[in-house]
Amino acid sequence: MINVALPKGRLGDQVYSILEQAGYSCPEILDKKSRKLVFENKEKGVRYFCVKPTDVGVYVERGAADVGIAGKDILLEYEPDVYELLDLGIGKCRMCIAGYPDFYDDTDRPLRVATKFPHIARTYYGEQGRDIDIIKLHGSIELAPILKLADVICDIVETGSTLKENNLVVLEEVVPVSARFIANRVSWQFKHEEIVAMRKALEQ
Ligand code: PRP
């Protein structure tokens, strides 16, 4: 059996369709009413775990899952020690710095940055030598500049509608993001054939 960690939520449905196209289906996963977290496709020899997107790397790094699908944003933020095997080309979005269109950066004081991704934000501004004050939030990041809690946000932009509806704009692009197929380092050695077969099927 290969154990596969899958992200729940927004990316989940797209992930499921590419698994289905690749021949690794498991229709039970689509039952939104179900609270089940473990699903099997015995014929293919796979067992799926549905986990929080931010936790996929943890399951795979620790070997609880042999492989997983995680956004590049999560991989950059948490830097799990895993192999990144394939860019799946789904869940495409951008990590951006956003704020009001008339934002002016007063370099005499630290820039207040609200984000769910403190490591990405620190790295980005660190490379520019810009001193920042991180305000770690867990959601609705766009509220921070509106309430003057922060000067800018460092967040995911997909369609751009959350920014637009809150009168904010992209100020800088940090990095493009998409979903990646990742593998545990030990599993990559010991379940090599199965993992390579899955990667090949997902490549199509
Ligand atoms: C994400 C992100 C933005 C929004 C961007 O939030 O943090 O708020 O999606 O998407 P858009 O460009 O298509 O509008 P999410 O929906 O995950 O919810 P959250 O605010 O609870 O983090």
JSON list of C-alpha atoms and ligand atoms in Angstrom, two decimals:
[
{"chain": "A", "resi": 1, "resn": "MET", "atom": "CA", "xyz": [0.00, 0.00, 0.00]},
{"chain": "A", "resi": 2, "resn": "ILE", "atom": "CA", "xyz": [1.15, 3.56, -0.68]},
{"chain": "A", "resi": 3, "resn": "ASN", "atom": "CA", "xyz": [-0.17, 6.05, 1.86]},
{"chain": "A", "resi": 4, "resn": "VAL", "atom": "CA", "xyz": [-1.13, 9.36, 0.28]},
{"chain": "A", "resi": 5, "resn": "ALA", "atom": "CA", "xyz": [-1.77, 12.63, 2.16]},
{"chain": "A", "resi": 6, "resn": "LEU", "atom": "CA", "xyz": [-4.29, 14.81, 0.32]},
{"chain": "A", "resi": 7, "resn": "PRO", "atom": "CA", "xyz": [-5.21, 18.41, 1.11]},
{"chain": "A", "resi": 8, "resn": "LYS", "atom": "CA", "xyz": [-8.79, 19.13, 2.15]},
{"chain": "A", "resi": 9, "resn": "GLY", "atom": "CA", "xyz": [-10.53, 22.33, 1.07]},
{"chain": "A", "resi": 10, "resn": "ARG", "atom": "CA", "xyz": [-10.11, 24.55, -1.97]},
{"chain": "A", "resi": 11, "resn": "LEU", "atom": "CA", "xyz": [-7.33, 22.50, -3.59]},
{"chain": "A", "resi": 12, "resn": "GLY", "atom": "CA", "xyz": [-8.99, 19.19, -2.66]},
{"chain": "A", "resi": 13, "resn": "ASP", "atom": "CA", "xyz": [-11.49, 18.98, -5.53]},
{"chain": "A", "resi": 14, "resn": "GLN", "atom": "CA", "xyz": [-8.86, 19.76, -8.19]},
{"chain": "A", "resi": 15, "resn": "VAL", "atom": "CA", "xyz": [-6.53, 17.19, -6.64]},
{"chain": "A", "resi": 16, "resn": "TYR", "atom": "CA", "xyz": [-9.24, 14.58, -6.70]},
{"chain": "A", "resi": 17, "resn": "SER", "atom": "CA", "xyz": [-9.96, 15.13, -10.40]},
{"chain": "A", "resi": 18, "resn": "ILE", "atom": "CA", "xyz": [-6.34, 14.65, -11.41]},
{"chain": "A", "resi": 19, "resn": "LEU", "atom": "CA", "xyz": [-6.12, 11.48, -9.31]},
{"chain": "A", "resi": 20, "resn": "GLU", "atom": "CA", "xyz": [-9.21, 10.20, -11.09]},
{"chain": "A", "resi": 21, "resn": "GLN", "atom": "CA", "xyz": [-7.76, 11.05, -14.51]},
{"chain": "A", "resi": 22, "resn": "ALA", "atom": "CA", "xyz": [-4.56, 9.27, -13.50]},
{"chain": "A", "resi": 23, "resn": "GLY", "atom": "CA", "xyz": [-6.53, 6.10, -12.70]},
{"chain": "A", "resi": 24, "resn": "TYR", "atom": "CA", "xyz": [-6.24, 6.47, -8.92]},
{"chain": "A", "resi": 25, "resn": "SER", "atom": "CA", "xyz": [-9.90, 7.16, -8.24]},
{"chain": "A", "resi": 26, "resn": "CYS", "atom": "CA", "xyz": [-11.77, 6.80, -4.99]},
{"chain": "A", "resi": 27, "resn": "PRO", "atom": "CA", "xyz": [-15.30, 8.25, -5.40]},
{"chain": "A", "resi": 28, "resn": "GLU", "atom": "CA", "xyz": [-16.01, 8.09, -1.66]},
{"chain": "A", "resi": 29, "resn": "ILE", "atom": "CA", "xyz": [-13.63, 11.07, -1.16]},
{"chain": "A", "resi": 30, "resn": "LEU", "atom": "CA", "xyz": [-16.15, 13.29, -2.96]},
{"chain": "A", "resi": 31, "resn": "ASP", "atom": "CA", "xyz": [-18.93, 12.65, -0.42]},
{"chain": "A", "resi": 32, "resn": "LYS", "atom": "CA", "xyz": [-18.97, 16.07, 1.26]},
{"chain": "A", "resi": 33, "resn": "LYS", "atom": "CA", "xyz": [-21.34, 14.85, 3.98]},
{"chain": "A", "resi": 34, "resn": "SER", "atom": "CA", "xyz": [-18.98, 12.13, 5.10]},
{"chain": "A", "resi": 35, "resn": "ARG", "atom": "CA", "xyz": [-16.60, 12.84, 8.01]},
{"chain": "A", "resi": 36, "resn": "LYS", "atom": "CA", "xyz": [-14.41, 9.90, 7.03]},
{"chain": "A", "resi": 37, "resn": "LEU", "atom": "CA", "xyz": [-10.69, 10.72, 6.79]},
{"chain": "A", "resi": 38, "resn": "VAL", "atom": "CA", "xyz": [-9.17, 7.50, 5.39]},
{"chain": "A", "resi": 39, "resn": "PHE", "atom": "CA", "xyz": [-10.11, 6.05, 1.99]},
{"chain": "A", "resi": 40, "resn": "GLU", "atom": "CA", "xyz": [-8.73, 3.11, 0.05]},
{"chain": "A", "resi": 41, "resn": "ASN", "atom": "CA", "xyz": [-8.45, 2.03, -3.56]},
{"chain": "A", "resi": 42, "resn": "LYS", "atom": "CA", "xyz": [-7.43, -1.59, -2.94]},
{"chain": "A", "resi": 43, "resn": "GLU", "atom": "CA", "xyz": [-7.04, -2.40, -6.61]},
{"chain": "A", "resi": 44, "resn": "LYS", "atom": "CA", "xyz": [-4.44, 0.38, -7.03]},
{"chain": "A", "resi": 45, "resn": "GLY", "atom": "CA", "xyz": [-2.91, -0.29, -3.64]},
{"chain": "A", "resi": 46, "resn": "VAL", "atom": "CA", "xyz": [-3.39, 3.25, -2.33]},
{"chain": "A", "resi": 47, "resn": "ARG", "atom": "CA", "xyz": [-4.73, 4.62, 0.92]},
{"chain": "A", "resi": 48, "resn": "TYR", "atom": "CA", "xyz": [-5.69, 8.30, 1.09]},
{"chain": "A", "resi": 49, "resn": "PHE", "atom": "CA", "xyz": [-5.65, 10.54, 4.17]},
{"chain": "A", "resi": 50, "resn": "CYS", "atom": "CA", "xyz": [-7.49, 13.84, 3.93]},
{"chain": "A", "resi": 51, "resn": "VAL", "atom": "CA", "xyz": [-5.61, 16.42, 6.00]},
{"chain": "A", "resi": 52, "resn": "LYS", "atom": "CA", "xyz": [-5.35, 20.18, 6.45]},
{"chain": "A", "resi": 53, "resn": "PRO", "atom": "CA", "xyz": [-3.32, 21.59, 3.52]},
{"chain": "A", "resi": 54, "resn": "THR", "atom": "CA", "xyz": [-0.76, 23.01, 5.97]},
{"chain": "A", "resi": 55, "resn": "ASP", "atom": "CA", "xyz": [-0.20, 19.53, 7.46]},
{"chain": "A", "resi": 56, "resn": "VAL", "atom": "CA", "xyz": [0.53, 17.54, 4.26]},
{"chain": "A", "resi": 57, "resn": "GLY", "atom": "CA", "xyz": [4.29, 18.15, 4.55]},
{"chain": "A", "resi": 58, "resn": "VAL", "atom": "CA", "xyz": [4.33, 16.98, 8.18]},
{"chain": "A", "resi": 59, "resn": "TYR", "atom": "CA", "xyz": [2.67, 13.64, 7.32]},
{"chain": "A", "resi": 60, "resn": "VAL", "atom": "CA", "xyz": [5.03, 13.06, 4.43]},
{"chain": "A", "resi": 61, "resn": "GLU", "atom": "CA", "xyz": [8.23, 14.21, 6.18]},
{"chain": "A", "resi": 62, "resn": "ARG", "atom": "CA", "xyz": [7.51, 11.94, 9.16]},
{"chain": "A", "resi": 63, "resn": "GLY", "atom": "CA", "xyz": [6.60, 8.96, 6.94]},
{"chain": "A", "resi": 64, "resn": "ALA", "atom": "CA", "xyz": [2.97, 8.69, 8.11]},
{"chain": "A", "resi": 65, "resn": "ALA", "atom": "CA", "xyz": [2.29, 9.18, 4.40]},
{"chain": "A", "resi": 66, "resn": "ASP", "atom": "CA", "xyz": [4.65, 7.98, 1.65]},
{"chain": "A", "resi": 67, "resn": "VAL", "atom": "CA", "xyz": [3.58, 10.71, -0.75]},
{"chain": "A", "resi": 68, "resn": "GLY", "atom": "CA", "xyz": [1.33, 13.73, -0.74]},
{"chain": "A", "resi": 69, "resn": "ILE", "atom": "CA", "xyz": [0.05, 16.71, -2.65]},
{"chain": "A", "resi": 70, "resn": "ALA", "atom": "CA", "xyz": [0.88, 20.13, -1.26]},
{"chain": "A", "resi": 71, "resn": "GLY", "atom": "CA", "xyz": [0.88, 23.71, -2.48]},
{"chain": "A", "resi": 72, "resn": "LYS", "atom": "CA", "xyz": [4.29, 25.28, -3.15]},
{"chain": "A", "resi": 73, "resn": "ASP", "atom": "CA", "xyz": [3.28, 27.98, -0.63]},
{"chain": "A", "resi": 74, "resn": "ILE", "atom": "CA", "xyz": [3.12, 25.37, 2.13]},
{"chain": "A", "resi": 75, "resn": "LEU", "atom": "CA", "xyz": [6.44, 23.84, 1.06]},
{"chain": "A", "resi": 76, "resn": "LEU", "atom": "CA", "xyz": [8.15, 27.25, 1.08]},
{"chain": "A", "resi": 77, "resn": "GLU", "atom": "CA", "xyz": [6.66, 28.20, 4.42]},
{"chain": "A", "resi": 78, "resn": "TYR", "atom": "CA", "xyz": [7.31, 25.01, 6.39]},
{"chain": "A", "resi": 79, "resn": "GLU", "atom": "CA", "xyz": [10.26, 23.62, 4.39]},
{"chain": "A", "resi": 80, "resn": "PRO", "atom": "CA", "xyz": [9.52, 19.93, 5.10]},
{"chain": "A", "resi": 81, "resn": "ASP", "atom": "CA", "xyz": [12.43, 17.59, 4.37]},
{"chain": "A", "resi": 82, "resn": "VAL", "atom": "CA", "xyz": [10.80, 15.75, 1.43]},
{"chain": "A", "resi": 83, "resn": "TYR", "atom": "CA", "xyz": [11.40, 15.16, -2.27]},
{"chain": "A", "resi": 84, "resn": "GLU", "atom": "CA", "xyz": [9.42, 17.38, -4.62]},
{"chain": "A", "resi": 85, "resn": "LEU", "atom": "CA", "xyz": [8.70, 15.04, -7.55]},
{"chain": "A", "resi": 86, "resn": "LEU", "atom": "CA", "xyz": [6.32, 16.86, -9.84]},
{"chain": "A", "resi": 87, "resn": "ASP", "atom": "CA", "xyz": [4.62, 20.19, -10.48]},
{"chain": "A", "resi": 88, "resn": "LEU", "atom": "CA", "xyz": [1.00, 19.16, -11.01]},
{"chain": "A", "resi": 89, "resn": "GLY", "atom": "CA", "xyz": [0.05, 22.46, -12.67]},
{"chain": "A", "resi": 90, "resn": "ILE", "atom": "CA", "xyz": [-3.13, 22.79, -10.61]},
{"chain": "A", "resi": 91, "resn": "GLY", "atom": "CA", "xyz": [-3.99, 25.14, -7.75]},
{"chain": "A", "resi": 92, "resn": "LYS", "atom": "CA", "xyz": [-2.18, 27.89, -9.60]},
{"chain": "A", "resi": 93, "resn": "CYS", "atom": "CA", "xyz": [-2.00, 31.21, -7.79]},
{"chain": "A", "resi": 94, "resn": "ARG", "atom": "CA", "xyz": [0.55, 33.82, -6.69]},
{"chain": "A", "resi": 95, "resn": "MET", "atom": "CA", "xyz": [2.07, 34.74, -3.37]},
{"chain": "A", "resi": 96, "resn": "CYS", "atom": "CA", "xyz": [1.88, 38.53, -3.33]},
{"chain": "A", "resi": 97, "resn": "ILE", "atom": "CA", "xyz": [2.42, 41.64, -1.29]},
{"chain": "A", "resi": 98, "resn": "ALA", "atom": "CA", "xyz": [-0.83, 43.59, -1.41]},
{"chain": "A", "resi": 99, "resn": "GLY", "atom": "CA", "xyz": [-2.17, 46.79, 0.06]},
{"chain": "A", "resi": 100, "resn": "TYR", "atom": "CA", "xyz": [-3.92, 50.03, -0.85]},
{"chain": "A", "resi": 101, "resn": "PRO", "atom": "CA", "xyz": [-3.10, 51.41, -4.32]},
{"chain": "A", "resi": 102, "resn": "ASP", "atom": "CA", "xyz": [-1.62, 54.58, -2.77]},
{"chain": "A", "resi": 103, "resn": "PHE", "atom": "CA", "xyz": [0.59, 52.66, -0.34]},
{"chain": "A", "resi": 104, "resn": "TYR", "atom": "CA", "xyz": [3.82, 54.51, 0.43]},
{"chain": "A", "resi": 105, "resn": "ASP", "atom": "CA", "xyz": [6.65, 52.64, 2.14]},
{"chain": "A", "resi": 106, "resn": "ASP", "atom": "CA", "xyz": [8.05, 54.77, 4.96]},
{"chain": "A", "resi": 107, "resn": "THR", "atom": "CA", "xyz": [11.49, 53.21, 5.36]},
{"chain": "A", "resi": 108, "resn": "ASP", "atom": "CA", "xyz": [12.14, 55.14, 8.60]},
{"chain": "A", "resi": 109, "resn": "ARG", "atom": "CA", "xyz": [10.14, 52.50, 10.46]},
{"chain": "A", "resi": 110, "resn": "PRO", "atom": "CA", "xyz": [9.58, 48.74, 10.18]},
{"chain": "A", "resi": 111, "resn": "LEU", "atom": "CA", "xyz": [6.98, 47.71, 7.63]},
{"chain": "A", "resi": 112, "resn": "ARG", "atom": "CA", "xyz": [4.02, 45.99, 9.31]},
{"chain": "A", "resi": 113, "resn": "VAL", "atom": "CA", "xyz": [3.18, 42.85, 7.30]},
{"chain": "A", "resi": 114, "resn": "ALA", "atom": "CA", "xyz": [0.12, 40.74, 8.10]},
{"chain": "A", "resi": 115, "resn": "THR", "atom": "CA", "xyz": [0.34, 37.15, 6.89]},
{"chain": "A", "resi": 116, "resn": "LYS", "atom": "CA", "xyz": [-0.32, 33.45, 7.33]},
{"chain": "A", "resi": 117, "resn": "PHE", "atom": "CA", "xyz": [3.17, 32.92, 5.88]},
{"chain": "A", "resi": 118, "resn": "PRO", "atom": "CA", "xyz": [5.71, 34.57, 8.24]},
{"chain": "A", "resi": 119, "resn": "HIS", "atom": "CA", "xyz": [8.68, 32.59, 6.95]},
{"chain": "A", "resi": 120, "resn": "ILE", "atom": "CA", "xyz": [8.01, 33.48, 3.30]},
{"chain": "A", "resi": 121, "resn": "ALA", "atom": "CA", "xyz": [7.49, 37.15, 4.24]},
{"chain": "A", "resi": 122, "resn": "ARG", "atom": "CA", "xyz": [10.67, 37.27, 6.36]},
{"chain": "A", "resi": 123, "resn": "THR", "atom": "CA", "xyz": [12.72, 35.67, 3.58]},
{"chain": "A", "resi": 124, "resn": "TYR", "atom": "CA", "xyz": [11.33, 38.00, 0.93]},
{"chain": "A", "resi": 125, "resn": "TYR", "atom": "CA", "xyz": [11.97, 41.20, 2.86]},
{"chain": "A", "resi": 126, "resn": "GLY", "atom": "CA", "xyz": [15.21, 39.84, 4.35]},
{"chain": "A", "resi": 127, "resn": "GLU", "atom": "CA", "xyz": [16.63, 39.56, 0.81]},
{"chain": "A", "resi": 128, "resn": "GLN", "atom": "CA", "xyz": [15.81, 43.24, 0.32]},
{"chain": "A", "resi": 129, "resn": "GLY", "atom": "CA", "xyz": [17.24, 44.21, 3.69]},
{"chain": "A", "resi": 130, "resn": "ARG", "atom": "CA", "xyz": [13.88, 45.68, 4.69]},
{"chain": "A", "resi": 131, "resn": "ASP", "atom": "CA", "xyz": [13.08, 45.62, 8.39]},
{"chain": "A", "resi": 132, "resn": "ILE", "atom": "CA", "xyz": [9.57, 44.25, 9.02]},
{"chain": "A", "resi": 133, "resn": "ASP", "atom": "CA", "xyz": [7.17, 43.61, 11.85]},
{"chain": "A", "resi": 134, "resn": "ILE", "atom": "CA", "xyz": [5.23, 40.38, 11.21]},
{"chain": "A", "resi": 135, "resn": "ILE", "atom": "CA", "xyz": [1.61, 40.22, 12.28]},
{"chain": "A", "resi": 136, "resn": "LYS", "atom": "CA", "xyz": [0.70, 36.53, 12.16]},
{"chain": "A", "resi": 137, "resn": "LEU", "atom": "CA", "xyz": [-2.97, 35.89, 11.34]},
{"chain": "A", "resi": 138, "resn": "HIS", "atom": "CA", "xyz": [-4.82, 32.71, 10.43]},
{"chain": "A", "resi": 139, "resn": "GLY", "atom": "CA", "xyz": [-7.31, 34.00, 7.86]},
{"chain": "A", "resi": 140, "resn": "SER", "atom": "CA", "xyz": [-9.16, 37.03, 6.44]},
{"chain": "A", "resi": 141, "resn": "ILE", "atom": "CA", "xyz": [-5.73, 38.66, 6.05]},
{"chain": "A", "resi": 142, "resn": "GLU", "atom": "CA", "xyz": [-7.20, 41.39, 3.83]},
{"chain": "A", "resi": 143, "resn": "LEU", "atom": "CA", "xyz": [-8.82, 42.93, 6.91]},
{"chain": "A", "resi": 144, "resn": "ALA", "atom": "CA", "xyz": [-5.45, 43.94, 8.35]},
{"chain": "A", "resi": 145, "resn": "PRO", "atom": "CA", "xyz": [-4.72, 46.98, 6.11]},
{"chain": "A", "resi": 146, "resn": "ILE", "atom": "CA", "xyz": [-8.39, 48.01, 6.22]},
{"chain": "A", "resi": 147, "resn": "LEU", "atom": "CA", "xyz": [-8.27, 48.17, 10.03]},
{"chain": "A", "resi": 148, "resn": "LYS", "atom": "CA", "xyz": [-4.75, 49.70, 9.95]},
{"chain": "A", "resi": 149, "resn": "LEU", "atom": "CA", "xyz": [-3.41, 46.68, 11.80]},
{"chain": "A", "resi": 150, "resn": "ALA", "atom": "CA", "xyz": [-0.80, 46.33, 9.03]},
{"chain": "A", "resi": 151, "resn": "ASP", "atom": "CA", "xyz": [0.66, 48.37, 6.15]},
{"chain": "A", "resi": 152, "resn": "VAL", "atom": "CA", "xyz": [0.61, 45.47, 3.68]},
{"chain": "A", "resi": 153, "resn": "ILE", "atom": "CA", "xyz": [-0.26, 41.78, 3.53]},
{"chain": "A", "resi": 154, "resn": "CYS", "atom": "CA", "xyz": [1.74, 38.84, 2.19]},
{"chain": "A", "resi": 155, "resn": "ASP", "atom": "CA", "xyz": [-0.88, 36.40, 0.95]},
{"chain": "A", "resi": 156, "resn": "ILE", "atom": "CA", "xyz": [-2.16, 34.13, -1.79]},
{"chain": "A", "resi": 157, "resn": "VAL", "atom": "CA", "xyz": [-3.96, 35.76, -4.73]},
{"chain": "A", "resi": 158, "resn": "GLU", "atom": "CA", "xyz": [-5.90, 33.41, -6.96]},
{"chain": "A", "resi": 159, "resn": "THR", "atom": "CA", "xyz": [-8.72, 35.16, -8.83]},
{"chain": "A", "resi": 160, "resn": "GLY", "atom": "CA", "xyz": [-7.96, 38.54, -7.25]},
{"chain": "A", "resi": 161, "resn": "SER", "atom": "CA", "xyz": [-11.57, 39.01, -6.19]},
{"chain": "A", "resi": 162, "resn": "THR", "atom": "CA", "xyz": [-10.89, 39.17, -2.43]},
{"chain": "A", "resi": 163, "resn": "LEU", "atom": "CA", "xyz": [-8.45, 42.04, -3.00]},
{"chain": "A", "resi": 164, "resn": "LYS", "atom": "CA", "xyz": [-10.76, 43.81, -5.44]},
{"chain": "A", "resi": 165, "resn": "GLU", "atom": "CA", "xyz": [-13.81, 43.59, -3.22]},
{"chain": "A", "resi": 166, "resn": "ASN", "atom": "CA", "xyz": [-11.77, 45.15, -0.42]},
{"chain": "A", "resi": 167, "resn": "ASN", "atom": "CA", "xyz": [-10.24, 47.93, -2.57]},
{"chain": "A", "resi": 168, "resn": "LEU", "atom": "CA", "xyz": [-6.74, 46.46, -2.33]},
{"chain": "A", "resi": 169, "resn": "VAL", "atom": "CA", "xyz": [-4.23, 45.74, -5.12]},
{"chain": "A", "resi": 170, "resn": "VAL", "atom": "CA", "xyz": [-1.20, 43.58, -5.74]},
{"chain": "A", "resi": 171, "resn": "LEU", "atom": "CA", "xyz": [1.90, 45.68, -5.02]},
{"chain": "A", "resi": 172, "resn": "GLU", "atom": "CA", "xyz": [4.60, 43.05, -5.63]},
{"chain": "A", "resi": 173, "resn": "GLU", "atom": "CA", "xyz": [4.68, 39.41, -6.69]},
{"chain": "A", "resi": 174, "resn": "VAL", "atom": "CA", "xyz": [6.72, 37.20, -4.35]},
{"chain": "A", "resi": 175, "resn": "VAL", "atom": "CA", "xyz": [6.50, 33.80, -6.06]},
{"chain": "A", "resi": 176, "resn": "PRO", "atom": "CA", "xyz": [4.13, 31.80, -8.31]},
{"chain": "A", "resi": 177, "resn": "VAL", "atom": "CA", "xyz": [2.44, 28.86, -6.57]},
{"chain": "A", "resi": 178, "resn": "SER", "atom": "CA", "xyz": [1.05, 25.52, -7.76]},
{"chain": "A", "resi": 179, "resn": "ALA", "atom": "CA", "xyz": [0.44, 22.06, -6.30]},
{"chain": "A", "resi": 180, "resn": "ARG", "atom": "CA", "xyz": [3.37, 19.63, -6.05]},
{"chain": "A", "resi": 181, "resn": "PHE", "atom": "CA", "xyz": [3.59, 15.84, -5.73]},
{"chain": "A", "resi": 182, "resn": "ILE", "atom": "CA", "xyz": [5.99, 15.15, -2.84]},
{"chain": "A", "resi": 183, "resn": "ALA", "atom": "CA", "xyz": [7.50, 11.99, -1.35]},
{"chain": "A", "resi": 184, "resn": "ASN", "atom": "CA", "xyz": [9.01, 10.85, 1.92]},
{"chain": "A", "resi": 185, "resn": "ARG", "atom": "CA", "xyz": [12.76, 10.30, 1.50]},
{"chain": "A", "resi": 186, "resn": "VAL", "atom": "CA", "xyz": [12.77, 6.72, 2.87]},
{"chain": "A", "resi": 187, "resn": "SER", "atom": "CA", "xyz": [9.59, 5.69, 1.01]},
{"chain": "A", "resi": 188, "resn": "TRP", "atom": "CA", "xyz": [11.18, 6.99, -2.20]},
{"chain": "A", "resi": 189, "resn": "GLN", "atom": "CA", "xyz": [13.83, 4.26, -1.75]},
{"chain": "A", "resi": 190, "resn": "PHE", "atom": "CA", "xyz": [11.66, 1.43, -0.45]},
{"chain": "A", "resi": 191, "resn": "LYS", "atom": "CA", "xyz": [8.46, 1.97, -2.43]},
{"chain": "A", "resi": 192, "resn": "HIS", "atom": "CA", "xyz": [10.26, 3.36, -5.47]},
{"chain": "A", "resi": 193, "resn": "GLU", "atom": "CA", "xyz": [8.36, 1.46, -8.17]},
{"chain": "A", "resi": 194, "resn": "GLU", "atom": "CA", "xyz": [4.91, 2.30, -6.81]},
{"chain": "A", "resi": 195, "resn": "ILE", "atom": "CA", "xyz": [5.79, 5.97, -6.34]},
{"chain": "A", "resi": 196, "resn": "VAL", "atom": "CA", "xyz": [7.35, 6.26, -9.79]},
{"chain": "A", "resi": 197, "resn": "ALA", "atom": "CA", "xyz": [4.25, 4.62, -11.31]},
{"chain": "A", "resi": 198, "resn": "MET", "atom": "CA", "xyz": [2.03, 7.13, -9.54]},
{"chain": "A", "resi": 199, "resn": "ARG", "atom": "CA", "xyz": [4.20, 10.06, -10.64]},
{"chain": "A", "resi": 200, "resn": "LYS", "atom": "CA", "xyz": [4.09, 8.82, -14.22]},
{"chain": "A", "resi": 201, "resn": "ALA", "atom": "CA", "xyz": [0.30, 8.51, -14.14]},
{"chain": "A", "resi": 202, "resn": "LEU", "atom": "CA", "xyz": [-0.02, 12.02, -12.70]},
{"chain": "A", "resi": 203, "resn": "GLU", "atom": "CA", "xyz": [2.29, 13.42, -15.39]},
{"chain": "A", "resi": 204, "resn": "GLN", "atom": "CA", "xyz": [-0.10, 12.51, -18.20]},
{"chain": "B", "resi": 1, "resn": "PRP", "atom": "C1", "xyz": [-7.24, 32.77, 0.45]},
{"chain": "B", "resi": 1, "resn": "PRP", "atom": "C2", "xyz": [-6.26, 33.92, 0.55]},
{"chain": "B", "resi": 1, "resn": "PRP", "atom": "C3", "xyz": [-7.07, 35.10, 0.11]},
{"chain": "B", "resi": 1, "resn": "PRP", "atom": "C4", "xyz": [-8.01, 34.50, -0.91]},
{"chain": "B", "resi": 1, "resn": "PRP", "atom": "C5", "xyz": [-7.49, 34.79, -2.32]},
{"chain": "B", "resi": 1, "resn": "PRP", "atom": "O1", "xyz": [-8.03, 32.77, 1.59]},
{"chain": "B", "resi": 1, "resn": "PRP", "atom": "O2", "xyz": [-5.77, 34.05, 1.87]},
{"chain": "B", "resi": 1, "resn": "PRP", "atom": "O3", "xyz": [-7.81, 35.65, 1.16]},
{"chain": "B", "resi": 1, "resn": "PRP", "atom": "O4", "xyz": [-8.01, 33.07, -0.70]},
{"chain": "B", "resi": 1, "resn": "PRP", "atom": "O5", "xyz": [-8.32, 34.24, -3.31]},
{"chain": "B", "resi": 1, "resn": "PRP", "atom": "P1", "xyz": [-8.90, 35.12, -4.51]},
{"chain": "B", "resi": 1, "resn": "PRP", "atom": "O6", "xyz": [-7.76, 35.85, -5.10]},
{"chain": "B", "resi": 1, "resn": "PRP", "atom": "O7", "xyz": [-9.49, 34.09, -5.44]},
{"chain": "B", "resi": 1, "resn": "PRP", "atom": "O8", "xyz": [-9.95, 36.03, -3.96]},
{"chain": "B", "resi": 1, "resn": "PRP", "atom": "P2", "xyz": [-9.00, 31.56, 1.92]},
{"chain": "B", "resi": 1, "resn": "PRP", "atom": "O9", "xyz": [-10.18, 31.54, 1.00]},
{"chain": "B", "resi": 1, "resn": "PRP", "atom": "O10", "xyz": [-8.22, 30.31, 1.97]},
{"chain": "B", "resi": 1, "resn": "PRP", "atom": "O11", "xyz": [-9.57, 31.93, 3.34]},
{"chain": "B", "resi": 1, "resn": "PRP", "atom": "P3", "xyz": [-8.98, 32.58, 4.65]},
{"chain": "B", "resi": 1, "resn": "PRP", "atom": "O12", "xyz": [-9.21, 34.04, 4.54]},
{"chain": "B", "resi": 1, "resn": "PRP", "atom": "O13", "xyz": [-9.75, 31.97, 5.75]},
{"chain": "B", "resi": 1, "resn": "PRP", "atom": "O14", "xyz": [-7.52, 32.24, 4.75]}
]
